[in-house]
Short mmCIF file of C-alpha atoms in Angstrom, two decimals:
data_model
loop_
_atom_site.label_atom_id
_atom_site.label_comp_id
_atom_site.label_asym_id
_atom_site.label_seq_id
_atom_site.Cartn_x
_atom_site.Cartn_y
_atom_site.Cartn_z
CA MET A 5 -0.11 0.01 -0.08
CA ASN A 6 1.41 3.30 -1.04
CA LEU A 7 0.82 5.65 1.89
CA THR A 8 1.18 8.72 -0.08
CA VAL A 9 -1.89 8.23 -1.94
CA VAL A 10 -3.87 6.80 0.86
CA ALA A 11 -2.89 9.37 3.81
CA PRO A 12 -5.36 12.09 2.53
CA ILE A 13 -8.23 9.30 2.80
CA LEU A 14 -7.04 7.90 6.14
CA ILE A 15 -6.21 11.16 7.94
CA PRO A 16 -9.56 12.70 7.82
CA LEU A 17 -11.25 9.27 8.51
CA ALA A 18 -9.20 8.78 11.56
CA THR A 19 -9.82 12.45 12.48
CA THR A 20 -13.73 11.70 12.54
CA VAL A 21 -13.12 8.61 14.55
CA LEU A 22 -10.96 10.67 17.11
CA CYS A 23 -13.53 13.35 17.60
CA ILE A 24 -16.44 11.03 18.05
CA GLY A 25 -14.26 9.31 20.99
CA LEU A 26 -14.05 12.85 22.21
CA TRP A 27 -17.62 13.43 22.16
CA LYS A 28 -18.02 14.99 25.42
CA ASP A 29 -14.81 16.99 25.47
CA ARG A 30 -15.57 19.82 22.97
CA THR A 31 -12.25 21.62 23.48
CA MET A 32 -10.07 18.45 22.76
CA GLN A 33 -12.54 18.04 19.64
CA ARG A 34 -11.51 21.36 18.46
CA TRP A 35 -7.95 20.56 18.85
CA ALA A 36 -8.17 17.32 17.05
CA SER A 37 -10.14 19.02 14.22
CA VAL A 38 -7.65 21.61 13.69
CA ALA A 39 -4.66 19.22 13.87
CA GLY A 40 -6.55 16.55 11.48
CA SER A 41 -6.98 19.45 9.05
CA VAL A 42 -3.37 20.61 9.13
CA SER A 43 -2.05 16.79 8.72
CA LEU A 44 -4.51 16.69 5.58
CA LEU A 45 -2.81 19.63 4.21
CA ALA A 46 0.43 18.31 4.72
CA ALA A 47 -0.12 14.93 3.34
CA SER A 48 -1.76 16.43 0.00
CA ILE A 49 1.28 18.71 -0.45
CA SER A 50 3.28 15.38 -0.53
CA LEU A 51 1.00 13.81 -2.79
CA LEU A 52 1.26 16.86 -5.13
CA TYR A 53 5.02 16.89 -4.88
CA ALA A 54 5.02 12.78 -5.65
CA THR A 55 3.21 13.72 -8.82
CA SER A 56 5.26 16.67 -9.95
CA ASP A 57 7.47 14.49 -12.15
CA GLY A 58 4.50 13.65 -14.47
CA GLN A 59 3.98 10.23 -12.95
CA LEU A 60 0.80 8.95 -11.46
CA VAL A 61 0.80 7.64 -8.05
CA THR A 62 -1.24 4.42 -7.54
CA SER A 63 -2.09 2.08 -4.71
CA ASN A 64 -4.15 -1.32 -4.90
CA ALA A 65 -6.11 -2.18 -1.58
CA ALA A 66 -4.84 -5.43 0.09
CA GLY A 67 -2.62 -5.87 -2.55
CA TRP A 68 -5.15 -7.19 -5.20
CA PRO A 69 -3.93 -5.82 -8.47
CA ALA A 70 -6.21 -3.61 -10.89
CA PRO A 71 -8.86 -4.29 -12.24
CA PHE A 72 -9.79 -6.81 -9.54
CA GLY A 73 -9.05 -4.86 -6.33
CA ILE A 74 -9.80 -1.35 -5.20
CA THR A 75 -7.33 1.01 -6.79
CA LEU A 76 -6.58 4.58 -5.68
CA VAL A 77 -4.75 6.57 -8.35
CA ALA A 78 -3.24 10.29 -8.28
CA ASP A 79 -2.53 12.29 -11.28
CA THR A 80 -1.83 15.95 -11.11
CA LEU A 81 -5.48 17.30 -11.41
CA SER A 82 -6.66 14.83 -8.60
CA ALA A 83 -3.44 15.86 -6.39
CA MET A 84 -4.28 19.62 -6.96
CA LEU A 85 -7.96 18.97 -5.86
CA VAL A 86 -6.67 17.06 -2.82
CA VAL A 87 -4.45 19.98 -1.98
CA LEU A 88 -7.38 22.43 -2.19
CA THR A 89 -9.29 20.16 -0.04
CA GLY A 90 -6.47 20.47 2.56
CA VAL A 91 -6.46 24.27 1.98
CA VAL A 92 -10.13 24.35 2.71
CA ALA A 93 -10.03 22.09 5.58
CA VAL A 94 -7.29 24.21 7.58
CA ALA A 95 -9.15 27.54 6.93
CA LEU A 96 -12.64 26.18 7.81
CA THR A 97 -11.59 24.47 11.03
CA ILE A 98 -9.64 27.58 12.38
CA TYR A 99 -12.79 29.64 11.43
CA SER A 100 -15.11 27.33 13.08
CA LEU A 101 -13.33 27.95 16.27
CA GLY A 102 -14.76 31.49 16.22
CA ALA A 103 -17.99 31.06 14.60
CA ILE A 104 -19.49 27.77 15.34
CA ASP A 105 -21.71 27.73 18.50
CA SER A 106 -21.32 24.98 21.20
CA LYS A 107 -24.77 23.43 20.26
CA ARG A 108 -23.72 22.29 16.86
CA GLU A 109 -20.35 21.36 18.32
CA SER A 110 -22.09 18.87 20.83
CA PHE A 111 -23.95 17.25 17.98
CA GLY A 112 -21.13 16.26 15.96
CA TYR A 113 -20.01 19.28 13.90
CA HIS A 114 -16.34 18.41 13.76
CA PRO A 115 -16.52 14.83 13.16
CA LEU A 116 -19.11 15.37 10.33
CA VAL A 117 -16.77 18.10 8.71
CA HIS A 118 -14.02 15.43 8.50
CA ALA A 119 -16.38 12.82 7.17
CA VAL A 120 -16.94 15.23 4.27
CA LEU A 121 -13.22 15.81 3.80
CA ALA A 122 -12.50 12.03 3.64
CA ALA A 123 -15.28 11.92 1.08
CA CYS A 124 -13.91 14.43 -1.10
CA SER A 125 -10.38 13.14 -1.06
CA GLY A 126 -11.78 9.42 -1.75
CA ALA A 127 -13.72 10.82 -4.84
CA PHE A 128 -10.69 12.72 -6.24
CA LEU A 129 -8.48 9.79 -5.76
CA THR A 130 -10.60 6.64 -6.71
CA GLY A 131 -9.92 4.79 -9.80
CA ASP A 132 -12.94 2.62 -9.54
CA ILE A 133 -16.46 4.01 -10.63
CA PHE A 134 -18.39 2.18 -7.93
CA ASN A 135 -16.00 3.53 -5.13
CA MET A 136 -16.61 6.77 -6.58
CA TYR A 137 -20.24 6.42 -5.72
CA VAL A 138 -19.48 5.11 -2.28
CA TRP A 139 -17.54 8.32 -1.61
CA PHE A 140 -20.55 10.36 -3.07
CA GLU A 141 -23.00 8.71 -0.76
CA ILE A 142 -20.66 9.42 2.49
CA MET A 143 -20.44 12.77 1.25
CA LEU A 144 -24.10 13.25 0.81
CA LEU A 145 -25.14 11.81 4.23
CA ALA A 146 -22.55 13.91 5.88
CA SER A 147 -23.30 17.02 4.32
CA PHE A 148 -27.23 16.49 4.81
CA VAL A 149 -26.71 16.35 8.65
CA LEU A 150 -24.43 19.28 8.57
CA LEU A 151 -27.18 21.17 6.79
CA THR A 152 -29.65 20.33 9.34
CA LEU A 153 -27.57 20.95 12.33
CA GLY A 154 -29.39 23.42 14.62
CA GLY A 155 -32.95 22.35 13.18
CA GLU A 156 -33.85 25.95 12.18
CA ARG A 157 -36.95 25.77 9.54
CA GLY A 158 -35.11 27.38 6.64
CA GLN A 159 -32.31 24.98 7.15
CA LEU A 160 -34.88 21.88 6.91
CA GLU A 161 -36.48 23.30 3.78
CA GLY A 162 -32.97 23.77 2.08
CA ALA A 163 -31.82 20.52 3.41
CA ILE A 164 -35.03 18.69 1.99
CA LYS A 165 -34.48 20.15 -1.54
CA TYR A 166 -30.81 19.24 -1.31
CA VAL A 167 -31.14 15.76 -0.29
CA THR A 168 -34.08 15.04 -2.53
CA LEU A 169 -32.08 16.26 -5.87
CA ASN A 170 -29.25 14.46 -4.71
CA LEU A 171 -30.63 11.25 -4.03
CA LEU A 172 -32.03 11.57 -7.32
CA SER A 173 -28.78 11.87 -8.54
CA SER A 174 -27.61 9.05 -6.65
CA GLY A 175 -30.13 6.52 -8.12
CA MET A 176 -29.30 7.65 -11.40
CA PHE A 177 -25.61 7.16 -10.85
CA LEU A 178 -25.99 3.54 -9.23
CA ALA A 179 -28.46 2.72 -12.12
CA ALA A 180 -25.67 3.99 -14.78
CA ILE A 181 -23.05 1.83 -12.90
CA GLY A 182 -25.38 -1.12 -13.16
CA LEU A 183 -25.76 -0.50 -16.96
CA LEU A 184 -21.91 0.01 -17.42
CA TYR A 185 -21.02 -3.27 -15.61
CA GLY A 186 -23.72 -5.33 -17.45
CA MET A 187 -22.12 -4.15 -20.78
CA THR A 188 -18.60 -4.42 -19.86
CA GLY A 189 -17.99 -6.68 -16.95
CA THR A 190 -15.64 -4.23 -15.03
CA LEU A 191 -15.70 -1.08 -12.86
CA ASN A 192 -12.12 -0.43 -12.83
CA MET A 193 -11.88 3.17 -14.91
CA ALA A 194 -8.68 2.34 -16.47
CA HIS A 195 -9.95 -1.08 -17.77
CA LEU A 196 -13.36 0.70 -18.54
CA SER A 197 -11.54 2.73 -20.42
CA ILE A 198 -10.03 0.12 -22.91
CA VAL A 199 -13.25 -2.13 -23.06
CA LEU A 200 -15.32 0.98 -24.03
CA ASP A 201 -12.90 1.97 -26.86
CA ARG A 202 -13.43 -1.60 -28.26
CA ALA A 203 -17.13 -1.84 -27.80
CA GLU A 204 -19.24 -1.86 -31.29
CA ASN A 205 -22.15 -0.09 -29.98
CA PRO A 206 -21.46 3.68 -29.82
CA GLY A 207 -25.22 4.53 -29.61
CA ALA A 208 -25.68 2.66 -26.18
CA ILE A 209 -22.56 4.01 -24.80
CA THR A 210 -23.44 7.63 -25.66
CA ALA A 211 -27.05 6.98 -24.25
CA LEU A 212 -25.02 5.58 -21.17
CA SER A 213 -22.91 8.72 -20.89
CA MET A 214 -25.67 10.78 -20.88
CA LEU A 215 -27.01 9.14 -17.78
CA PHE A 216 -23.73 9.88 -16.06
CA LEU A 217 -23.54 13.47 -17.11
CA VAL A 218 -27.15 14.04 -15.54
CA ALA A 219 -26.29 12.10 -12.42
CA PHE A 220 -22.92 14.18 -11.90
CA GLY A 221 -24.70 17.54 -13.27
CA ILE A 222 -26.97 17.41 -10.38
CA LYS A 223 -23.93 16.97 -7.90
CA ALA A 224 -22.21 19.93 -9.89
CA ALA A 225 -25.09 22.22 -9.88
CA VAL A 226 -25.15 22.69 -13.63
CA PHE A 227 -28.12 24.05 -15.96
CA PRO A 228 -30.96 23.13 -15.54
CA LEU A 229 -30.21 20.95 -12.66
CA PHE A 230 -28.77 23.63 -10.08
CA PHE A 231 -31.95 24.41 -8.23
CA TRP A 232 -31.00 22.89 -4.92
CA LEU A 233 -27.98 24.87 -4.43
CA PRO A 234 -29.33 28.55 -4.06
CA ALA A 235 -32.39 26.94 -2.01
CA SER A 236 -29.82 25.48 0.45
CA TYR A 237 -26.39 27.32 0.46
CA HIS A 238 -27.92 30.52 2.50
CA THR A 239 -29.47 28.20 5.28
CA PRO A 240 -26.87 26.75 7.40
CA PRO A 241 -23.95 28.55 9.26
CA VAL A 242 -21.32 30.42 7.02
CA ALA A 243 -18.55 27.74 7.81
CA ILE A 244 -20.68 24.93 6.48
CA THR A 245 -21.68 27.10 3.33
CA ALA A 246 -18.02 27.75 2.75
CA LEU A 247 -17.04 24.02 2.98
CA PHE A 248 -19.84 23.22 0.56
CA ALA A 249 -18.88 26.08 -1.94
CA GLY A 250 -15.27 25.36 -1.79
CA LEU A 251 -15.36 21.49 -2.32
CA LEU A 252 -18.68 19.65 -2.93
CA THR A 253 -19.52 21.14 -6.46
CA LYS A 254 -15.92 20.58 -7.36
CA VAL A 255 -16.36 16.87 -7.12
CA GLY A 256 -19.18 16.86 -9.56
CA VAL A 257 -17.02 18.98 -12.02
CA TYR A 258 -14.22 16.58 -11.44
CA SER A 259 -16.30 13.56 -12.13
CA ILE A 260 -17.45 14.95 -15.39
CA MET A 261 -13.93 15.68 -16.43
CA ARG A 262 -12.55 12.43 -15.64
CA THR A 263 -15.14 10.24 -17.14
CA PHE A 264 -15.74 12.30 -20.13
CA THR A 265 -11.91 12.45 -20.95
CA LEU A 266 -11.21 8.73 -19.80
CA LEU A 267 -14.18 6.76 -20.60
CA PHE A 268 -16.63 8.39 -22.79
CA ASP A 269 -14.46 9.71 -25.51
CA GLN A 270 -16.11 7.78 -28.23
CA GLN A 271 -18.59 10.48 -29.74
CA LEU A 272 -16.67 13.89 -29.29
CA ASP A 273 -19.14 15.91 -31.46
CA ILE A 274 -22.23 14.99 -29.65
CA THR A 275 -20.55 15.54 -26.08
CA ALA A 276 -18.99 18.86 -27.14
CA PHE A 277 -22.23 20.31 -28.40
CA ILE A 278 -24.25 19.20 -25.29
CA LEU A 279 -21.48 20.46 -22.95
CA MET A 280 -21.18 23.76 -24.56
CA TRP A 281 -24.82 24.54 -24.14
CA ILE A 282 -24.77 23.44 -20.57
CA SER A 283 -21.49 25.45 -19.77
CA GLY A 284 -22.87 28.60 -21.38
CA LEU A 285 -26.34 28.19 -20.05
CA THR A 286 -24.93 27.56 -16.60
CA MET A 287 -22.79 30.68 -16.74
CA VAL A 288 -25.65 32.91 -17.82
CA THR A 289 -28.54 31.86 -15.41
CA GLY A 290 -26.32 31.91 -12.53
CA VAL A 291 -25.00 35.27 -12.99
CA LEU A 292 -28.55 36.48 -13.89
CA GLY A 293 -29.88 35.03 -10.77
CA ALA A 294 -27.14 36.78 -8.90
CA ALA A 295 -27.86 40.14 -10.36
CA CYS A 296 -31.49 39.71 -9.04
CA GLN A 297 -30.43 38.99 -5.18
CA PHE A 298 -29.90 41.47 -2.33
CA GLU A 299 -28.55 39.06 0.32
CA ILE A 300 -24.89 38.41 0.20
CA ARG A 301 -25.00 34.80 0.69
CA ARG A 302 -27.87 34.22 -1.79
CA ILE A 303 -25.65 36.44 -4.55
CA LEU A 304 -22.61 34.41 -3.87
CA ALA A 305 -24.62 31.03 -4.15
CA PHE A 306 -25.97 31.93 -7.59
CA HIS A 307 -22.38 33.13 -8.40
CA SER A 308 -21.45 29.49 -7.35
CA VAL A 309 -23.56 28.33 -10.18
CA SER A 310 -22.31 30.71 -12.60
CA GLN A 311 -18.70 29.89 -11.98
CA ILE A 312 -19.26 26.06 -12.62
CA GLY A 313 -20.16 27.14 -16.04
CA TYR A 314 -16.63 28.36 -16.51
CA MET A 315 -15.14 25.21 -15.01
CA LEU A 316 -17.10 23.06 -17.72
CA MET A 317 -16.25 25.41 -20.46
CA GLY A 318 -12.68 24.03 -20.63
CA LEU A 319 -13.76 20.73 -20.88
CA ALA A 320 -16.37 21.38 -23.57
CA VAL A 321 -13.89 23.65 -25.51
CA ALA A 322 -11.45 20.56 -25.37
CA LEU A 323 -13.76 18.07 -26.71
CA TYR A 324 -15.16 20.73 -29.35
CA ALA A 325 -11.25 21.28 -30.46
CA LEU A 326 -10.85 17.54 -30.88
CA ALA A 327 -14.15 16.66 -32.41
CA ASN A 328 -13.70 19.20 -35.11
CA ALA A 329 -9.89 18.28 -36.25
CA GLN A 330 -8.38 15.44 -37.87
CA PRO A 331 -7.17 12.40 -36.03
CA ASP A 332 -3.63 13.19 -34.17
CA SER A 333 -4.02 16.63 -34.94
CA ILE A 334 -1.11 18.20 -32.95
CA VAL A 335 -2.68 21.67 -32.87
CA ALA A 336 -6.18 20.39 -31.63
CA ARG A 337 -4.41 18.44 -28.89
CA GLU A 338 -2.53 21.50 -27.97
CA THR A 339 -5.71 23.52 -27.64
CA ALA A 340 -7.33 20.68 -25.67
CA THR A 341 -4.62 20.78 -23.39
CA VAL A 342 -4.65 24.39 -22.69
CA ALA A 343 -8.69 24.30 -22.28
CA LEU A 344 -8.35 21.71 -19.81
CA ALA A 345 -5.52 23.55 -17.91
CA GLY A 346 -7.94 26.55 -17.92
CA SER A 347 -10.55 24.36 -16.31
CA ALA A 348 -7.93 22.84 -13.58
CA MET A 349 -6.98 26.60 -12.68
CA PHE A 350 -10.59 27.71 -12.32
CA LEU A 351 -11.32 24.67 -10.00
CA LEU A 352 -8.41 25.66 -7.92
CA HIS A 353 -9.08 29.36 -7.91
CA HIS A 354 -12.83 29.18 -7.27
CA GLY A 355 -12.46 26.93 -4.44
CA ILE A 356 -9.97 29.22 -2.43
CA VAL A 357 -11.93 32.48 -3.60
CA LYS A 358 -15.52 31.44 -3.27
CA GLY A 359 -14.84 29.79 0.19
CA ASN A 360 -13.21 33.02 1.23
CA LEU A 361 -16.02 35.16 -0.03
CA PHE A 362 -18.41 33.18 2.19
CA LEU A 363 -16.13 33.51 5.15
CA ILE A 364 -16.21 37.07 4.88
CA SER A 365 -19.97 37.08 4.46
CA GLY A 366 -20.00 35.51 7.90
CA LEU A 367 -17.49 38.00 9.40
CA ILE A 368 -19.72 40.92 8.02
CA GLN A 369 -22.74 39.00 9.73
CA ARG A 370 -20.96 39.16 12.90
CA LEU A 371 -19.81 42.60 12.97
CA ALA A 372 -22.84 44.42 11.38
CA GLY A 373 -25.63 41.93 12.60
CA THR A 374 -26.84 41.38 9.09
CA SER A 375 -26.11 40.14 5.57
CA GLU A 376 -29.01 41.82 3.85
CA LEU A 377 -27.73 44.60 1.80
CA LYS A 378 -30.43 47.03 2.27
CA ASN A 379 -29.80 47.19 6.05
CA LEU A 380 -25.85 47.23 5.52
CA GLY A 381 -23.77 50.59 5.01
CA GLY A 382 -20.81 52.37 5.78
CA LEU A 383 -18.52 49.50 6.68
CA ILE A 384 -15.57 50.77 5.03
CA LYS A 385 -15.40 53.50 7.98
CA THR A 386 -15.93 51.15 10.74
CA HIS A 387 -14.17 48.08 9.27
CA PRO A 388 -11.90 48.98 6.58
CA TRP A 389 -9.65 45.83 6.55
CA THR A 390 -12.76 43.70 5.93
CA GLY A 391 -13.70 45.92 3.05
CA VAL A 392 -9.85 45.25 1.57
CA LEU A 393 -10.26 41.72 1.87
CA PHE A 394 -13.54 41.48 0.45
CA MET A 395 -12.56 43.54 -2.56
CA ALA A 396 -9.55 41.35 -3.15
CA SER A 397 -11.41 38.08 -3.42
CA ALA A 398 -14.18 39.85 -5.23
CA LEU A 399 -12.12 41.43 -7.81
CA SER A 400 -10.57 37.84 -8.41
CA LEU A 401 -13.86 36.20 -8.69
CA ALA A 402 -14.50 38.87 -11.52
CA GLY A 403 -11.41 38.25 -13.35
CA ILE A 404 -9.69 41.55 -12.71
CA PRO A 405 -5.94 41.48 -13.56
CA ILE A 406 -3.70 40.42 -11.92
CA SER A 407 -5.76 37.66 -10.05
CA THR A 408 -6.17 33.97 -10.39
CA GLY A 409 -9.83 34.54 -11.65
CA PHE A 410 -8.18 36.43 -14.58
CA TRP A 411 -5.58 33.97 -15.48
CA GLY A 412 -8.20 31.36 -15.43
CA LYS A 413 -10.49 33.07 -17.54
CA PHE A 414 -7.69 34.42 -19.95
CA VAL A 415 -6.71 30.65 -20.58
CA LEU A 416 -10.25 29.50 -21.05
CA ILE A 417 -10.79 32.21 -23.56
CA LYS A 418 -7.53 31.91 -25.37
CA SER A 419 -8.23 28.22 -26.18
CA GLY A 420 -12.04 29.05 -26.97
CA LEU A 421 -10.85 31.20 -29.59
CA ALA A 422 -8.35 28.88 -30.86
CA ALA A 423 -11.11 26.08 -31.05
CA GLY A 424 -13.73 28.47 -32.73
CA ALA A 425 -16.04 28.50 -29.82
CA PHE A 426 -17.02 32.07 -30.36
CA ALA A 427 -20.55 32.32 -28.70
CA LEU A 428 -19.24 30.55 -25.68
CA VAL A 429 -16.25 32.80 -25.44
CA ALA A 430 -18.67 36.03 -26.09
CA ALA A 431 -21.08 34.38 -23.51
CA SER A 432 -18.00 33.95 -20.83
CA LEU A 433 -16.89 37.82 -21.57
CA CYS A 434 -20.46 39.01 -20.89
CA VAL A 435 -20.72 37.22 -17.87
CA SER A 436 -17.72 38.47 -16.43
CA ILE A 437 -19.09 41.92 -16.66
CA LEU A 438 -22.13 40.99 -15.03
CA THR A 439 -20.17 39.18 -12.20
CA LEU A 440 -18.16 42.48 -11.64
CA TYR A 441 -21.47 44.18 -11.38
CA SER A 442 -23.00 41.81 -8.70
CA MET A 443 -19.61 42.32 -6.85
CA THR A 444 -19.72 46.29 -7.07
CA LYS A 445 -23.18 46.00 -5.88
CA ILE A 446 -22.02 44.25 -2.48
CA TRP A 447 -19.40 46.78 -2.16
CA ALA A 448 -21.43 49.78 -2.88
CA GLU A 449 -24.55 48.76 -0.62
CA ALA A 450 -22.40 47.11 2.31
CA PHE A 451 -19.20 49.33 2.60
CA TRP A 452 -19.76 52.53 0.53
CA LYS A 453 -23.17 53.90 0.96
CA GLU A 454 -24.21 55.64 4.21
CA PRO A 455 -25.78 53.41 6.91
CA PRO A 456 -29.56 53.34 6.62
CA GLU A 457 -31.56 54.78 9.49
CA ASN A 458 -32.86 51.20 10.03
CA MET A 459 -29.62 49.58 10.33
CA PRO A 460 -29.63 46.98 13.21
CA GLU A 461 -27.45 47.33 15.98
CA PRO A 462 -24.33 44.78 15.40
CA PRO A 463 -23.76 42.22 18.38
CA PRO A 464 -21.66 43.75 21.01
CA VAL A 465 -17.93 42.82 21.22
CA VAL A 466 -17.68 42.10 24.84
CA GLY A 467 -14.29 40.98 26.50
CA LYS A 468 -11.37 39.19 25.27
CA ASP A 469 -13.15 35.96 24.28
CA ASP A 470 -15.18 37.96 21.52
CA ARG A 471 -12.10 39.56 20.36
CA VAL A 472 -10.60 36.33 20.20
CA ARG A 473 -13.29 34.61 18.27
CA ILE A 474 -13.31 37.55 15.78
CA GLY A 475 -9.56 37.04 15.14
CA LEU A 476 -9.91 33.28 14.51
CA MET A 477 -12.63 34.27 12.13
CA ALA A 478 -10.37 36.71 10.41
CA ALA A 479 -7.00 34.82 10.23
CA PRO A 480 -8.29 32.34 7.59
CA ILE A 481 -9.79 35.18 5.55
CA ILE A 482 -6.58 37.05 5.48
CA ALA A 483 -4.45 33.75 4.57
CA LEU A 484 -6.89 33.07 1.55
CA ALA A 485 -6.92 36.52 0.36
CA VAL A 486 -2.83 36.59 0.36
CA ALA A 487 -3.14 33.20 -1.19
CA THR A 488 -5.32 34.42 -4.09
CA ILE A 489 -3.19 37.44 -4.62
CA GLY A 490 -0.03 35.47 -4.42
CA LEU A 491 -1.38 32.68 -6.95
CA GLY A 492 -2.39 35.58 -9.42
CA VAL A 493 0.97 37.31 -9.32
CA PHE A 494 3.42 34.16 -9.38
CA VAL A 495 1.05 32.36 -11.79
CA ASP A 496 3.54 30.43 -14.01
CA PRO A 497 3.98 27.56 -11.56
CA LEU A 498 0.24 27.03 -11.14
CA TYR A 499 -0.17 27.07 -15.09
CA ARG A 500 2.58 24.51 -15.59
CA MET A 501 0.96 22.39 -13.09
CA ALA A 502 -2.63 22.97 -14.65
CA GLU A 503 -1.14 22.32 -18.07
CA ARG A 504 0.63 18.82 -17.07
CA ALA A 505 -3.18 18.07 -15.44
CA GLY A 506 -4.46 18.77 -18.87
CA GLU A 507 -1.95 16.63 -20.82
CA GLN A 508 -2.47 13.93 -18.16
CA LEU A 509 -6.13 13.83 -18.94
CA LEU A 510 -5.93 13.56 -22.81
CA ASP A 511 -3.11 10.83 -22.42
CA THR A 512 -5.29 7.86 -21.40
CA GLU A 513 -2.84 5.30 -22.27
CA LYS A 514 -0.51 6.56 -19.48
CA TYR A 515 -3.70 6.19 -17.02
CA GLN A 516 -4.24 2.71 -18.14
CA ARG A 517 -0.59 1.48 -17.80
CA ALA A 518 -0.08 3.34 -14.53
CA VAL A 519 -3.41 1.59 -13.15
CA LEU A 520 -3.32 -1.84 -14.61
CA GLY A 521 0.72 -2.13 -14.82
CA GLU A 522 1.65 -5.63 -15.50
CA ASN A 523 -1.99 -6.59 -16.47
CA TYR A 524 -2.15 -3.67 -19.08
CA GLN A 525 -1.40 -5.70 -22.37
CA ARG A 526 -3.76 -8.62 -21.15
CA ALA A 527 -6.42 -5.85 -20.46
CA VAL A 528 -5.79 -4.53 -24.21
CA ASP A 529 -5.89 -8.15 -25.48
CA GLY A 530 -9.43 -8.58 -23.90
CA THR A 531 -8.30 -11.36 -21.79
CA LEU A 532 -10.19 -10.60 -18.50
CA ARG A 533 -11.05 -14.04 -17.93
CA GLU A 534 -7.58 -15.32 -17.97
CA LEU A 535 -6.58 -12.61 -15.67
CA ALA A 536 -9.48 -13.84 -13.21
CA THR A 537 -8.17 -17.53 -13.48
CA VAL A 538 -4.32 -16.20 -12.75
CA GLN A 539 -5.76 -14.33 -9.97
CA ASP A 540 -7.43 -17.09 -8.37
CA SER A 541 -4.57 -19.51 -8.84
CA GLY A 542 -2.55 -16.84 -6.73
CA HIS A 543 0.16 -16.75 -9.64
CA THR A 544 1.48 -13.95 -11.42
CA PRO A 545 0.94 -13.33 -15.19
CA GLU A 546 4.65 -13.85 -15.70
CA GLU A 547 4.83 -17.27 -14.16
CA ASP A 548 1.75 -18.32 -16.26
CA GLN A 549 3.64 -17.35 -19.38
CA PRO A 550 5.58 -20.28 -21.16
#
């Protein structure tokens, strides 16, 4: 077992168990939660370093080789997203020390958070489609309980919408896995990639891929399946919303990128056409919804939908470039690589920036007593540093130079123009302008205008404990804002890493060889039955060769 790739899953699972063991001691739970998050971040950085040479890191559970056993596999994209999981984990757990009330802590807030983190890492690292479903279900259960912690009416309404649509997604996902297994006889994604490429019924595969797209689309909150997200994101405490905004939808987008580059790459023209429409409409409807809102968290929730369109834009452009070029076209492959790099950059950027904006909205709520824009005003005079931190993240979300958001959009637009996807590029530019308008609206209403006469009295800051709690809320916000600016200024290493992720997504043979190892050639030859016989006899394939 390779601990480098297993540790990002084992650490949050162990932290979950530890926090449950410390159920009656909330102070120790807090320390264990922060220590677990820091350990997860360290393990994720170690995993990213292990993939920095372009190689994939794999591990087979209990020594069972792929495609028979459970395989974990990390390439650059999955390692980047595991690092994002670690960053969000550290920021969130520190913020929670100042923001989460003792009632929610006593009902298992900390173990539930780490269960979600373990499920996210598991989904990013699994090399088996059924295990991806298992991690999705763990994530759904833990996040549903997190949504309902506190038992307020708004939370329950949002949680019901959230769980109903996600259960529908899970049912479709499971049905799709059953049909896929019936068609191919395997669930290992590397082996599936080989078998599906040799299948003689492309129509059935395309229909099956659409079933996966709908299932993952609900998880990712794409058009027209995103209604659960704005209905639920404004109801729980901000720390929980920041966790969801930073990670959960990324798992859905990652699943679409992984399956539609590795498994369902047979009819690119159909897939590209559908994904381009979904991407464009997700961007437009999300930002229009944000423009109509006047509560900070509702605005940010609709913006999350809009930004998911950008994440899918890279995949849509990549498939469009490949579908409209001659086979083995070097130019088309380079365009597709750049487009996928843009998606990878946007995933990382959005996880940091959107998580931070939600955390800032919670700090505004604590300092001003409300997050309704009509009741806010004058915060730039009373809390200027909060305004600076908000502006740094808001401008990055809108894509203002030089920020991570700008570079992500620049790469996506550049690849879109190279591929000839002009309508999608035009939509993305218009959405950027509307995003800037929405962020400016928050700034003007909350920070710049004079305070309204009916502005509520903010909760008093009494004593050292209150100041410490506010400091714990502010510390991760400052760190994430600095990270946003730093990644924008020193963007070259980030782009190189994202470009490598794009190259690996298109190099399916490298993924197959890394996962299947010595069984690769047998899998290519379609000798699955022989492999099973060898496994049952306990001999290696080399020992059975004459």
